[in-house]
GROMACS .gro file of C-alpha atoms in nm:
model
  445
    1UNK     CA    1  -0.298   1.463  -3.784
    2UNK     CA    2   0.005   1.675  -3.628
    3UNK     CA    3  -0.175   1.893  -3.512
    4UNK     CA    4  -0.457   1.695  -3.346
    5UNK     CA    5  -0.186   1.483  -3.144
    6UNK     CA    6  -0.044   1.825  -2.986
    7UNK     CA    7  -0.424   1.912  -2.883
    8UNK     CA    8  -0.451   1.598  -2.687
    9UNK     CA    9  -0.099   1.573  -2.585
   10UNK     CA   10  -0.180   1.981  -2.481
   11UNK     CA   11  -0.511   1.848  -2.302
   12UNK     CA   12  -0.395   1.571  -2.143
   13UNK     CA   13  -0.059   1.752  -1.988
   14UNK     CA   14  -0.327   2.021  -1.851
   15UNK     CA   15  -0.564   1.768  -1.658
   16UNK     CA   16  -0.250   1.628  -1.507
   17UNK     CA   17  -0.153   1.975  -1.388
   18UNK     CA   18  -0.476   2.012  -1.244
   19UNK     CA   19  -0.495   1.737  -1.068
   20UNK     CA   20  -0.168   1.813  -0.940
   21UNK     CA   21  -0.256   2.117  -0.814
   22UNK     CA   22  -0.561   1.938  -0.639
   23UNK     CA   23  -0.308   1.791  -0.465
   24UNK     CA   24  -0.319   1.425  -0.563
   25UNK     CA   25  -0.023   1.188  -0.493
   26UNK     CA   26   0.193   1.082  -0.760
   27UNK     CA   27   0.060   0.719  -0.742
   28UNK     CA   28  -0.277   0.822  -0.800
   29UNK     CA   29  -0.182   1.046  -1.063
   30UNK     CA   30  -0.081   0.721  -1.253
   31UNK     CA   31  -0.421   0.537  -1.136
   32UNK     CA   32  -0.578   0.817  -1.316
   33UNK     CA   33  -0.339   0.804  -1.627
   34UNK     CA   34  -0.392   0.410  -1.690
   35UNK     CA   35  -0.783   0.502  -1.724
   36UNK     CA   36  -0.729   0.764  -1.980
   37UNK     CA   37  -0.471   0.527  -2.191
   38UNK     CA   38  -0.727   0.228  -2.155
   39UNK     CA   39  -1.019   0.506  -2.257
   40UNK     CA   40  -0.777   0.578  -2.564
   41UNK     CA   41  -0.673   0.248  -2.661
   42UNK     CA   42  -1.078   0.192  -2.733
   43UNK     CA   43  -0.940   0.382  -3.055
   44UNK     CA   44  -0.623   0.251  -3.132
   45UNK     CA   45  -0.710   0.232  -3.526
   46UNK     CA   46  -0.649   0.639  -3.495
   47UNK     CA   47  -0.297   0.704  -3.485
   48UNK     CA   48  -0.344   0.984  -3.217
   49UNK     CA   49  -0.485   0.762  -2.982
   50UNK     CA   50  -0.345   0.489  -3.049
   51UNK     CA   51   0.007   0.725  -2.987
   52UNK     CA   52  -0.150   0.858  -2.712
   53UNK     CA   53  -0.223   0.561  -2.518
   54UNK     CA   54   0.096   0.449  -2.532
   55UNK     CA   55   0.228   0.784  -2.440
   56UNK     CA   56   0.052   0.777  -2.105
   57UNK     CA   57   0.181   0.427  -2.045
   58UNK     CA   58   0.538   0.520  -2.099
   59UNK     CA   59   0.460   0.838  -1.855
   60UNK     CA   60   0.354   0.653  -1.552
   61UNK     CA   61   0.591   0.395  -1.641
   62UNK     CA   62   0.936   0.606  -1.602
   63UNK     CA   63   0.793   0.860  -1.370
   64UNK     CA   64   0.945   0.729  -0.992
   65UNK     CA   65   1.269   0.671  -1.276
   66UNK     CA   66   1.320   1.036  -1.472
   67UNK     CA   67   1.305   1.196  -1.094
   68UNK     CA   68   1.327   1.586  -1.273
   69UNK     CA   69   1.408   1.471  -1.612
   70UNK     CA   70   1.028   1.360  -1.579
   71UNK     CA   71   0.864   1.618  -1.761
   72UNK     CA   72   1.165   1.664  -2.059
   73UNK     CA   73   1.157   1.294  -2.132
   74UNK     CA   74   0.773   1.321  -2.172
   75UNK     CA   75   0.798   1.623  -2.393
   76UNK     CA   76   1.094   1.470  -2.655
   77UNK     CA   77   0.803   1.116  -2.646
   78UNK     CA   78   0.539   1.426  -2.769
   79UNK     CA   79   0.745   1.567  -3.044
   80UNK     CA   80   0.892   1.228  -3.153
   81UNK     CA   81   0.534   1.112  -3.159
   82UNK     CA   82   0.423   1.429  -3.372
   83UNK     CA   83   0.705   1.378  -3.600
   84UNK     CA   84   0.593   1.009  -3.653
   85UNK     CA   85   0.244   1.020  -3.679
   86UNK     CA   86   0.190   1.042  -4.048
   87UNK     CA   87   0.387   0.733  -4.079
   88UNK     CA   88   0.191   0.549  -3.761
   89UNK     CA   89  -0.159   0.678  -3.979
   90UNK     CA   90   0.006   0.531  -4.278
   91UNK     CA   91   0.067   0.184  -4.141
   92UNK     CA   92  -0.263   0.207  -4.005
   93UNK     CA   93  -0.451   0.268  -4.284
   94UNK     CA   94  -0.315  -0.031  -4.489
   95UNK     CA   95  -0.551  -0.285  -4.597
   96UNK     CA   96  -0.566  -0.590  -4.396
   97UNK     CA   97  -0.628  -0.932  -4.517
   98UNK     CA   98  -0.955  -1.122  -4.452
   99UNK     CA   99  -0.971  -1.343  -4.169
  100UNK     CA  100  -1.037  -1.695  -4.179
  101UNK     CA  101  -1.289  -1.876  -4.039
  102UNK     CA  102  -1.166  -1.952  -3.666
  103UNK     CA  103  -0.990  -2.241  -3.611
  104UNK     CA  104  -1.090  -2.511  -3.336
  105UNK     CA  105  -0.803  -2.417  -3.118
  106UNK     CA  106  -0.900  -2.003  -3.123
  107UNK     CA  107  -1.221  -2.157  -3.053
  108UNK     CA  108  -1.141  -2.362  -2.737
  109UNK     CA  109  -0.950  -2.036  -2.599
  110UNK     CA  110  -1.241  -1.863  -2.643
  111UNK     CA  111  -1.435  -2.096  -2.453
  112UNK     CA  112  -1.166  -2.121  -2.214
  113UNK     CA  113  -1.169  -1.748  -2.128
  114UNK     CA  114  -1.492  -1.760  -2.111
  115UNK     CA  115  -1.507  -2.019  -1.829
  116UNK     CA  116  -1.237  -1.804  -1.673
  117UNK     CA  117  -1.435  -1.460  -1.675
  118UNK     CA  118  -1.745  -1.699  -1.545
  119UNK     CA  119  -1.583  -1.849  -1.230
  120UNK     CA  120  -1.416  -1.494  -1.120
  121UNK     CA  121  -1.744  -1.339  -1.155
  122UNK     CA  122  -1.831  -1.390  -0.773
  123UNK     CA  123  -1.543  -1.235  -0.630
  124UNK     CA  124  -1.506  -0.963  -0.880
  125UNK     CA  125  -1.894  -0.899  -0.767
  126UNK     CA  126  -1.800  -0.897  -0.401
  127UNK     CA  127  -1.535  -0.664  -0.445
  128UNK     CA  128  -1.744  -0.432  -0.660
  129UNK     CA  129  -2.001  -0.490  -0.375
  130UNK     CA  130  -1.867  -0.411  -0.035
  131UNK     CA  131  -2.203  -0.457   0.184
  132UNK     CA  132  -2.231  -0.862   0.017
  133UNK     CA  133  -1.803  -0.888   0.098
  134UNK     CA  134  -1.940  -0.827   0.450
  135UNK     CA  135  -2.230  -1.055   0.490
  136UNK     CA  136  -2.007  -1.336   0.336
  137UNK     CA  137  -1.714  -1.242   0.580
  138UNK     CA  138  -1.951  -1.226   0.849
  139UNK     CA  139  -2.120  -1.548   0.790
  140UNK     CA  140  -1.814  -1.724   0.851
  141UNK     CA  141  -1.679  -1.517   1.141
  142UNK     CA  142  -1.471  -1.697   1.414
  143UNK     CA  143  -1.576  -1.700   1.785
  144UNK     CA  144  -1.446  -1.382   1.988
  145UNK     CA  145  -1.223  -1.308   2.212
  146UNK     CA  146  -1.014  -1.541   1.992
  147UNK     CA  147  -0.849  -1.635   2.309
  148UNK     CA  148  -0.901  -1.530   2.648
  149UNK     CA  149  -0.708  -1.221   2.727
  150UNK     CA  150  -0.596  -1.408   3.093
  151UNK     CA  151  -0.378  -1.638   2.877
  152UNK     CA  152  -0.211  -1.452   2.675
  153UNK     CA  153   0.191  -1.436   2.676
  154UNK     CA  154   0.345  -1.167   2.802
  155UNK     CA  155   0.441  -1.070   2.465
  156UNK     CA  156   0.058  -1.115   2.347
  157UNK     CA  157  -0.058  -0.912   2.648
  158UNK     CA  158   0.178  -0.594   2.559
  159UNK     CA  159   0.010  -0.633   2.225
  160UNK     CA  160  -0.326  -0.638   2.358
  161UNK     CA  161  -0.253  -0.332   2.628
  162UNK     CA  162  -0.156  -0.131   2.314
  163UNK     CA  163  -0.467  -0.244   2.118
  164UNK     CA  164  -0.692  -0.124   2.380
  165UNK     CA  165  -0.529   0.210   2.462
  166UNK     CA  166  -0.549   0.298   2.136
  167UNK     CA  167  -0.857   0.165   1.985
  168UNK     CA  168  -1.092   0.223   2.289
  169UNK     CA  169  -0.992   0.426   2.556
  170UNK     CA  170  -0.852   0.661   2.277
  171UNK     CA  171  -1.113   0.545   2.011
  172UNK     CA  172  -1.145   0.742   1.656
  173UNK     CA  173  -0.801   0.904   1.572
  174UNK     CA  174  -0.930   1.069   1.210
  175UNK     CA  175  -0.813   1.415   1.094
  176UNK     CA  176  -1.184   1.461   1.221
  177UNK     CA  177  -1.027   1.409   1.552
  178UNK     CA  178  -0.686   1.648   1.614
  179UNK     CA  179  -0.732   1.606   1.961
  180UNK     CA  180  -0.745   1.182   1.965
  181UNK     CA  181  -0.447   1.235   1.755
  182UNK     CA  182  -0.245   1.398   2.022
  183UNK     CA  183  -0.344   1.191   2.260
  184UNK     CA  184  -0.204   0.874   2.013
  185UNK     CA  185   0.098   1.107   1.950
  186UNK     CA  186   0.188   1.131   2.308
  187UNK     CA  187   0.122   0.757   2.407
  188UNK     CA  188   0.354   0.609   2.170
  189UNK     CA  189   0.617   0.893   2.285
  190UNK     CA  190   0.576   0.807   2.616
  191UNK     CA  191   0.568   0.391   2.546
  192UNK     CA  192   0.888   0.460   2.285
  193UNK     CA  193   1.030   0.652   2.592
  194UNK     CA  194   0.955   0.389   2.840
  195UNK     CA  195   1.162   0.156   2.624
  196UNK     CA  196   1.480   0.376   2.641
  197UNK     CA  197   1.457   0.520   2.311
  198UNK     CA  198   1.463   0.875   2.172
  199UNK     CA  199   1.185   0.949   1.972
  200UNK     CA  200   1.140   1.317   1.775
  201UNK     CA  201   0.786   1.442   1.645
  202UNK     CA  202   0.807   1.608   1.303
  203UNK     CA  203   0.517   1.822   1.215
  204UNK     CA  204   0.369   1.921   0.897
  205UNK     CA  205   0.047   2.102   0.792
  206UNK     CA  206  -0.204   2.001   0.512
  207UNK     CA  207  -0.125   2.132   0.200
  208UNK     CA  208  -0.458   2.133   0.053
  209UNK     CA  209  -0.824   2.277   0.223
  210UNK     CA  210  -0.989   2.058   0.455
  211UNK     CA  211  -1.414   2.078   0.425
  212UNK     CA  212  -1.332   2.176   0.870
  213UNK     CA  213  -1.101   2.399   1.044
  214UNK     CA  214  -0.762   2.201   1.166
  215UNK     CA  215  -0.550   2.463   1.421
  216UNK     CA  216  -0.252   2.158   1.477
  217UNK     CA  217  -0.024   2.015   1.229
  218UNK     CA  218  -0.072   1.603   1.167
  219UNK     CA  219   0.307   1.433   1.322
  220UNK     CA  220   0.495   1.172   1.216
  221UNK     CA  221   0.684   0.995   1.534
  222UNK     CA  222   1.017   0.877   1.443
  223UNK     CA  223   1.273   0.685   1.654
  224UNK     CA  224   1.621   0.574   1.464
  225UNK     CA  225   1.833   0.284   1.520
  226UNK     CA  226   2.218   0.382   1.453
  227UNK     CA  227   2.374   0.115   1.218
  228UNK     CA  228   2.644  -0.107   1.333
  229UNK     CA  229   3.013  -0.007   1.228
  230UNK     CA  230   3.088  -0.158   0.912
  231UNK     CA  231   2.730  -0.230   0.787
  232UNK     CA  232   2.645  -0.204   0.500
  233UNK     CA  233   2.441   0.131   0.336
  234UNK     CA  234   2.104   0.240   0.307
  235UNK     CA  235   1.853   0.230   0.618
  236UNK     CA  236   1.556  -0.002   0.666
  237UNK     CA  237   1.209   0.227   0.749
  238UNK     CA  238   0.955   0.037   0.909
  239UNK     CA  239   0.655   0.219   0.903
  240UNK     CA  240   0.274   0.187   1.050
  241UNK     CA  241  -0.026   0.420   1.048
  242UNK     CA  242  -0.186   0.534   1.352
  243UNK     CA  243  -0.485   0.726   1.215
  244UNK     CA  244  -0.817   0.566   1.171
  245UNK     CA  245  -1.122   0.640   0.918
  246UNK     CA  246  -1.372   0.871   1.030
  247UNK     CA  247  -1.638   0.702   1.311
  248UNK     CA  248  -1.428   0.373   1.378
  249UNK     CA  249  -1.207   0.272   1.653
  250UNK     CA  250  -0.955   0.103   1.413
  251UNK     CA  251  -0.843  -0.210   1.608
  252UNK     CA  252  -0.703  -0.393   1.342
  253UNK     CA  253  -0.712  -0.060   1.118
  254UNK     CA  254  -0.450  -0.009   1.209
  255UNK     CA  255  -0.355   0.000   1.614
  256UNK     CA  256  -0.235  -0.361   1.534
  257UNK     CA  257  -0.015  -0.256   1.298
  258UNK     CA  258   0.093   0.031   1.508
  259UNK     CA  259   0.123  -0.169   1.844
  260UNK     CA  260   0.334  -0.447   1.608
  261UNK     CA  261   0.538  -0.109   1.519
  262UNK     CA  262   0.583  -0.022   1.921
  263UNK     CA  263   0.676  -0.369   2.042
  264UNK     CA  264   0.999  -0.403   1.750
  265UNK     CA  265   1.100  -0.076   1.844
  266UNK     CA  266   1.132  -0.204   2.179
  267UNK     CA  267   1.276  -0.535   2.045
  268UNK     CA  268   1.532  -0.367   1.842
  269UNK     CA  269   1.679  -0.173   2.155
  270UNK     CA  270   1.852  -0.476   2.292
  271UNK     CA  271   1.897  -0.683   1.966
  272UNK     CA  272   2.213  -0.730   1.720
  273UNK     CA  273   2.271  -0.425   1.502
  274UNK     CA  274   2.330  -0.430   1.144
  275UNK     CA  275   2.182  -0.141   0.870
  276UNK     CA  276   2.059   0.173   1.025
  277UNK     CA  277   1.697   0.166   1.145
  278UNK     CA  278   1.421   0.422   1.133
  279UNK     CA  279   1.127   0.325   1.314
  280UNK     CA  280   0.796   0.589   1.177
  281UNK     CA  281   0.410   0.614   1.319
  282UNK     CA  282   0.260   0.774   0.998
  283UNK     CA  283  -0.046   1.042   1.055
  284UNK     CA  284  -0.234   1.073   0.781
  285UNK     CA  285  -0.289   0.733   0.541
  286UNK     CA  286  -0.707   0.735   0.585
  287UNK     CA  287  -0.958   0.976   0.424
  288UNK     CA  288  -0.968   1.210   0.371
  289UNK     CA  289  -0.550   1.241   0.321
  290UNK     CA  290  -0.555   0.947   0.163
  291UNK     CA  291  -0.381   0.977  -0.213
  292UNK     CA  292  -0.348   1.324  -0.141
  293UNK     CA  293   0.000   1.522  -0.069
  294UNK     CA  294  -0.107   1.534   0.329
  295UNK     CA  295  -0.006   1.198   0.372
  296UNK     CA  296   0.217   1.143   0.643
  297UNK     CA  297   0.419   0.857   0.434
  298UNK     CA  298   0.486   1.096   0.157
  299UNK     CA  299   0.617   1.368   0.378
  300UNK     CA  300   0.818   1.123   0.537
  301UNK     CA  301   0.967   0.993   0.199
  302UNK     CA  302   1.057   1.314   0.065
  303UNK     CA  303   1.206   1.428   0.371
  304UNK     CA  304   1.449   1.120   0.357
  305UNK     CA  305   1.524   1.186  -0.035
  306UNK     CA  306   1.550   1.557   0.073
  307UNK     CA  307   1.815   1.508   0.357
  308UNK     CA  308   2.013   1.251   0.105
  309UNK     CA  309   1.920   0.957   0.344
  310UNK     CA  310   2.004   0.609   0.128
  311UNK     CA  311   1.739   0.383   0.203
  312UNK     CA  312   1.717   0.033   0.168
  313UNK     CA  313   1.349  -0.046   0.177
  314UNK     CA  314   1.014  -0.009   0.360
  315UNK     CA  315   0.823  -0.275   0.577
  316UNK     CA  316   0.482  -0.118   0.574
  317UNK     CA  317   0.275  -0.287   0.840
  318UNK     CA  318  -0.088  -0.260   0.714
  319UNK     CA  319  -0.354  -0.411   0.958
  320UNK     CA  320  -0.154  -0.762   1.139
  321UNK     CA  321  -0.423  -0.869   1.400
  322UNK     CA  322  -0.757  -1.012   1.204
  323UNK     CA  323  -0.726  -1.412   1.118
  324UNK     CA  324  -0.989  -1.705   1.044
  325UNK     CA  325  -0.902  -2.064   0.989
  326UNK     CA  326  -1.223  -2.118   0.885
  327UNK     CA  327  -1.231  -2.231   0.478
  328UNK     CA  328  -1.326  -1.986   0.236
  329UNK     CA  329  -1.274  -1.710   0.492
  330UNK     CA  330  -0.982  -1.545   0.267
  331UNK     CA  331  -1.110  -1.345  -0.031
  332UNK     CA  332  -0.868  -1.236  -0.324
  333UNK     CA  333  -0.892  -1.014  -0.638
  334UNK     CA  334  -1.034  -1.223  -0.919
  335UNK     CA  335  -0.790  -1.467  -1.118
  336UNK     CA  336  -0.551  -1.514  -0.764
  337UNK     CA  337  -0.781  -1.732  -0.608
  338UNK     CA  338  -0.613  -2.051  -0.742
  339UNK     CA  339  -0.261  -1.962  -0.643
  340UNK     CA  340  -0.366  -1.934  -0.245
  341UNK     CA  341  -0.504  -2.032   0.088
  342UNK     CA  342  -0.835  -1.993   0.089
  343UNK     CA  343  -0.830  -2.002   0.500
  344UNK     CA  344  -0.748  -1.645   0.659
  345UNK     CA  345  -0.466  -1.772   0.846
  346UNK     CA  346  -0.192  -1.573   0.725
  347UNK     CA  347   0.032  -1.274   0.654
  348UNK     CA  348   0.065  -1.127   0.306
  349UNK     CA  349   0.347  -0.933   0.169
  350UNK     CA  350   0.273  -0.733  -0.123
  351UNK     CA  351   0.560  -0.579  -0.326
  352UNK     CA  352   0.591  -0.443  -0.687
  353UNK     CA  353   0.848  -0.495  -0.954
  354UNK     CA  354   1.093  -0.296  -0.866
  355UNK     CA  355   1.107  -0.390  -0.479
  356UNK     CA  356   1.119  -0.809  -0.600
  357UNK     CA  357   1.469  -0.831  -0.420
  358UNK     CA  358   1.317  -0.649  -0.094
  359UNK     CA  359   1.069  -0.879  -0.080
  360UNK     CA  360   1.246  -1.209  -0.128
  361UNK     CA  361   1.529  -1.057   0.122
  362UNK     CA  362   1.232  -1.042   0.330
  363UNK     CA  363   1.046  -1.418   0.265
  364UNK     CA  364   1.414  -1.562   0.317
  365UNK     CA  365   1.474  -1.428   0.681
  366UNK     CA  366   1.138  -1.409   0.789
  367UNK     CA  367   1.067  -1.846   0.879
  368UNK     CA  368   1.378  -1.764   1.125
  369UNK     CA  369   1.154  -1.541   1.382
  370UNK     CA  370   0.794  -1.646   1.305
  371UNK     CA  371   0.570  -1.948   1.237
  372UNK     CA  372   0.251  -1.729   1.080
  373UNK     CA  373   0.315  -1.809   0.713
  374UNK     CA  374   0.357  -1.601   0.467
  375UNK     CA  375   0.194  -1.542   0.127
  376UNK     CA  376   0.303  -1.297  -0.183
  377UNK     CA  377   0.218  -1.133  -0.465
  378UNK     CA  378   0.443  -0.888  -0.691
  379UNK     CA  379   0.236  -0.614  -0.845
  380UNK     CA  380   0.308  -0.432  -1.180
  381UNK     CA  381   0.248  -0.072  -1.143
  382UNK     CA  382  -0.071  -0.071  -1.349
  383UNK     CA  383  -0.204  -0.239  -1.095
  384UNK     CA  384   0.026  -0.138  -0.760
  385UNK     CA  385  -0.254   0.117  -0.663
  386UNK     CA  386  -0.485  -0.206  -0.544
  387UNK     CA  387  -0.244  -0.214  -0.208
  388UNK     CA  388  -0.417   0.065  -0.070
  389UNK     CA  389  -0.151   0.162   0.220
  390UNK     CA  390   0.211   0.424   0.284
  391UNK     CA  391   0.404   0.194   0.018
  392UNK     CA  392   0.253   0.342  -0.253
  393UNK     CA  393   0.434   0.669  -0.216
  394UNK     CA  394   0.777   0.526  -0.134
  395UNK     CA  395   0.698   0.325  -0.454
  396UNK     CA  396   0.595   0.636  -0.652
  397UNK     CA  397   0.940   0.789  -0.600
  398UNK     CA  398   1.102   0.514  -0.699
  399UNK     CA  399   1.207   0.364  -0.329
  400UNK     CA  400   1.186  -0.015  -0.227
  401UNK     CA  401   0.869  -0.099  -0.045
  402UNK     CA  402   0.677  -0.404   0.086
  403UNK     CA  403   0.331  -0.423   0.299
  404UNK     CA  404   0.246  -0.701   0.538
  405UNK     CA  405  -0.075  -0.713   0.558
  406UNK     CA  406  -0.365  -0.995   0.742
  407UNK     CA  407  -0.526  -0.834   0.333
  408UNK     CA  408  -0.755  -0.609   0.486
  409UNK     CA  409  -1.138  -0.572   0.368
  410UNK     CA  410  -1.029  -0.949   0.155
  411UNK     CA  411  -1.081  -1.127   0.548
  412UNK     CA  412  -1.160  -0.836   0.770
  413UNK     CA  413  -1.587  -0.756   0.718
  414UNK     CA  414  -1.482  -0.514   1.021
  415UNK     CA  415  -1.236  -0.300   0.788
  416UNK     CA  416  -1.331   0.075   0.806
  417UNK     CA  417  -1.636   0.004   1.042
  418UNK     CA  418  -1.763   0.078   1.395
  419UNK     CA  419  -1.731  -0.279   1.524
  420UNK     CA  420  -1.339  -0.282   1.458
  421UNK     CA  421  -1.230  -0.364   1.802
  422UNK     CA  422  -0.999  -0.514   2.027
  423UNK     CA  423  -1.153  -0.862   2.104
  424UNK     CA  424  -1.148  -0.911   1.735
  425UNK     CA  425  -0.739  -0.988   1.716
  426UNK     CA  426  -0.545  -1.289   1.751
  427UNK     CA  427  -0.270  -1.107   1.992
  428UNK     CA  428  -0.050  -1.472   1.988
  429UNK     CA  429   0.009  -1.395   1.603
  430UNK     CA  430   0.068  -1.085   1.609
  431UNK     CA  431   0.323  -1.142   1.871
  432UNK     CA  432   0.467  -1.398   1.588
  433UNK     CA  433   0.491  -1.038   1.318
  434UNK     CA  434   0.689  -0.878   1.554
  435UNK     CA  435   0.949  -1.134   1.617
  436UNK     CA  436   0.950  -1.225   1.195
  437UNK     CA  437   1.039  -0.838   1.136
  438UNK     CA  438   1.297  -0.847   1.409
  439UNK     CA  439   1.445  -1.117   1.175
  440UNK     CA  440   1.414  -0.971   0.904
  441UNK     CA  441   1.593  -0.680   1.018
  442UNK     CA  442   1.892  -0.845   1.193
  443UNK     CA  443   2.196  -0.853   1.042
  444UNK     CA  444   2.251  -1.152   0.834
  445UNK     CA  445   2.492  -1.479   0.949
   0.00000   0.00000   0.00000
């Protein structure tokens, strides 16, 4: 028995390494783990697995906690769990008494989960099925331009200007694309410029092979905000991608997100100081960096832990411009359905356990800038990994992090394709985002 639980404890430790060494990030290192504890709870009436699965649990559970403890916490859980494994087998083994026959009650559940599994079946479908998500997105598509670009506020039309810049005279800014990525990097030094700030470009090159030959480092932009004398510690980051997937223009994925970031940074010039700060254009959050250590988010988060900056929490803005007021335009993951609008007209903010505070910090200040309302949802860690954006590795080290997001490829049928383009936004509301994070990141009355 002993010795069985050290072979799998030994096998287990060793595809970890590997896929460490692959260069995975530490949040999909945990993706990974939960499948190979749910693979092992299957055979929970063995003590080893049953010990193991819970093992792997615990392990992504305190990893973005233990820090460098991570790996001598996880060995004393191995040799505690050798020790005890007789006595798990034991327990295990005893005799257990014969069930009844069920009762009506066990029976209604049944029936009643049943149901449940039944009317989720559609949208777990679509999800598993991204060309159907389309059709049924695009079937209820609104009319574009959503409004004429001739009547659009000033604020709106700044939006817009970025928008277009970016996502067509710029067009595809993959890792495919070093050269569109300069070009990106340079506009939104010059437009950060323009706006009497100080930006710096921090390079850093892949860590793992690339399937091409890249000559240039990928560059984060960063411009930082002093704090105000006698606020209080730890800095806001407010962060945005700028790259796009390979062979789309990446209007709303994610230039909106990144013109959002552009216009606060010039908002926050002129406004009220309180915390520190740091304003950061991620490279490197779509394929084929994504959930690898080339991320520009992770670099970025290390670097902070690295340099002993305290920070306070993230704003990831994930993809601001798409809406549709149409009903049943705004998908969901099954079993959230019931708790939400099911008309595309607003902003989500994702968070998970340990960020809670950020996020209600952020619901609470948030009505005082902006009228686009905004929805939640608080993720367990298990499932964290389904908000595909830069949170994820603030959140694997442990940091505070929350995404706004219009919920991507849940509204969006244009997510990751070629007909992601300007005309497609509603400009007026993302106007609205920018003036609810300039709320959120004034000082407080």
């Amino acid at each position: 028995m002993r010795t069985r639980l050290a072979a799998l404890a030994s096998l287990l430790w060793a595809l970890h390494y590997c896929a460490h060494c692959r260069g995975w990030a530490g949040w999909a290192l945990d993706l990974g783990v939960v499948v190979a504890a749910s693979l092992l709870w299957l055979g929970r009436s063995r003590a080893e697995f049953l010990l193991g699965s819970a093992g792997l649990i615990f392990a992504a559970a305190i990893r973005p906690w233990a820090g460098a403890g991570f790996v001598w916490v996880n060995a004393g859980y191995v040799l505690a769990a050798v020790y005890a494994a007789p006595r798990v087998a034991q327990a295990l083994s005893r005799t257990r008494p014969a069930r009844s026959l069920p009762r009506p009650a066990a029976i209604a559940g049944a029936v009643a989960v049943f149901a449940a599994l039944a009317h989720e079946a559609r949208p777990a479908w679509l999800m598993a099925r991204p060309d159907l998500r389309r059709a049924a997105l695009d079937g209820l598509a609104p009319t574009f331009p959503v409004k004429d670009p001739k009547t659009l506020t000033p604020a709106a039309a700044r939006l817009r200007r970025h928008v277009v810049a970016l996502a067509r005279e710029i067009g595809e800014r993959s890792v495919y694309s070093p050269k569109a990525q300069e070009k990106t990097k340079d506009y939104l030094v010059a437009r950060l410029r323009e706006a009497g700030l100080d930006p710096e470009v921090v390079d850093f090159m892949p860590e793992r092979p690339f399937d091409f030959a890249r000559t240039v480092p990928f560059r984060n932009v960063e411009a930082v905000f002093a704090a105000a004398p006698g606020a209080p510690k730890g800095a806001w980051v407010v962060g945005a991608h700028y790259d796009t997937a390979p062979g789309t223009p990446g209007a709303d994925d994610n230039a909106s997100g990144t013109a959002v970031l552009l216009e606060i940074a010039a908002r926050l010039k002129d406004a009220p100081r309180g915390r520190e700060v740091r304003v950061v254009f991620f490279a490197a959050e779509e394929p084929p960096s994504f959930g690898t250590r080339d991320m520009g988010s992770l670099r970025y988060a290390r670097s902070l832990r690295a340099r002993g900056v305290a920070l306070h929490g993230l704003v990831n803005l994930e993809m601001l411009g798409y809406y549709n007021p149409k009903p049943g335009s705004q998908l969901f993951p099954p079993f959230l359905r019931p708790f939400y609008p099911d008309r595309g007209e607003f902003l989500g903010a994702v968070s998970n356990l340990r960020s809670l505070g950020l996020l209600r910090e952020l619901k609470a200040a948030w009505p005082a800038g902006s009228p686009v309302p905004l929805e939640s949802v608080v993720l367990p860690f298990v499932f964290s990994t389904v908000a595909l954006s830069d949170q994820l590795n603030f959140w694997g080290q442990g940091d505070r992090a929350v995404m706004l997001s219009d919920t991507s490829f849940f509204r969006n049928s244009r997510y990751h394709q070629g007909d992601d383009v300007p005309d497609t936004l509603d400009y007026e509301k993302m106007a609205a985002a920018v003036e609810g994070v300039v709320s959120v990141l004034s000082p407080r009355k």
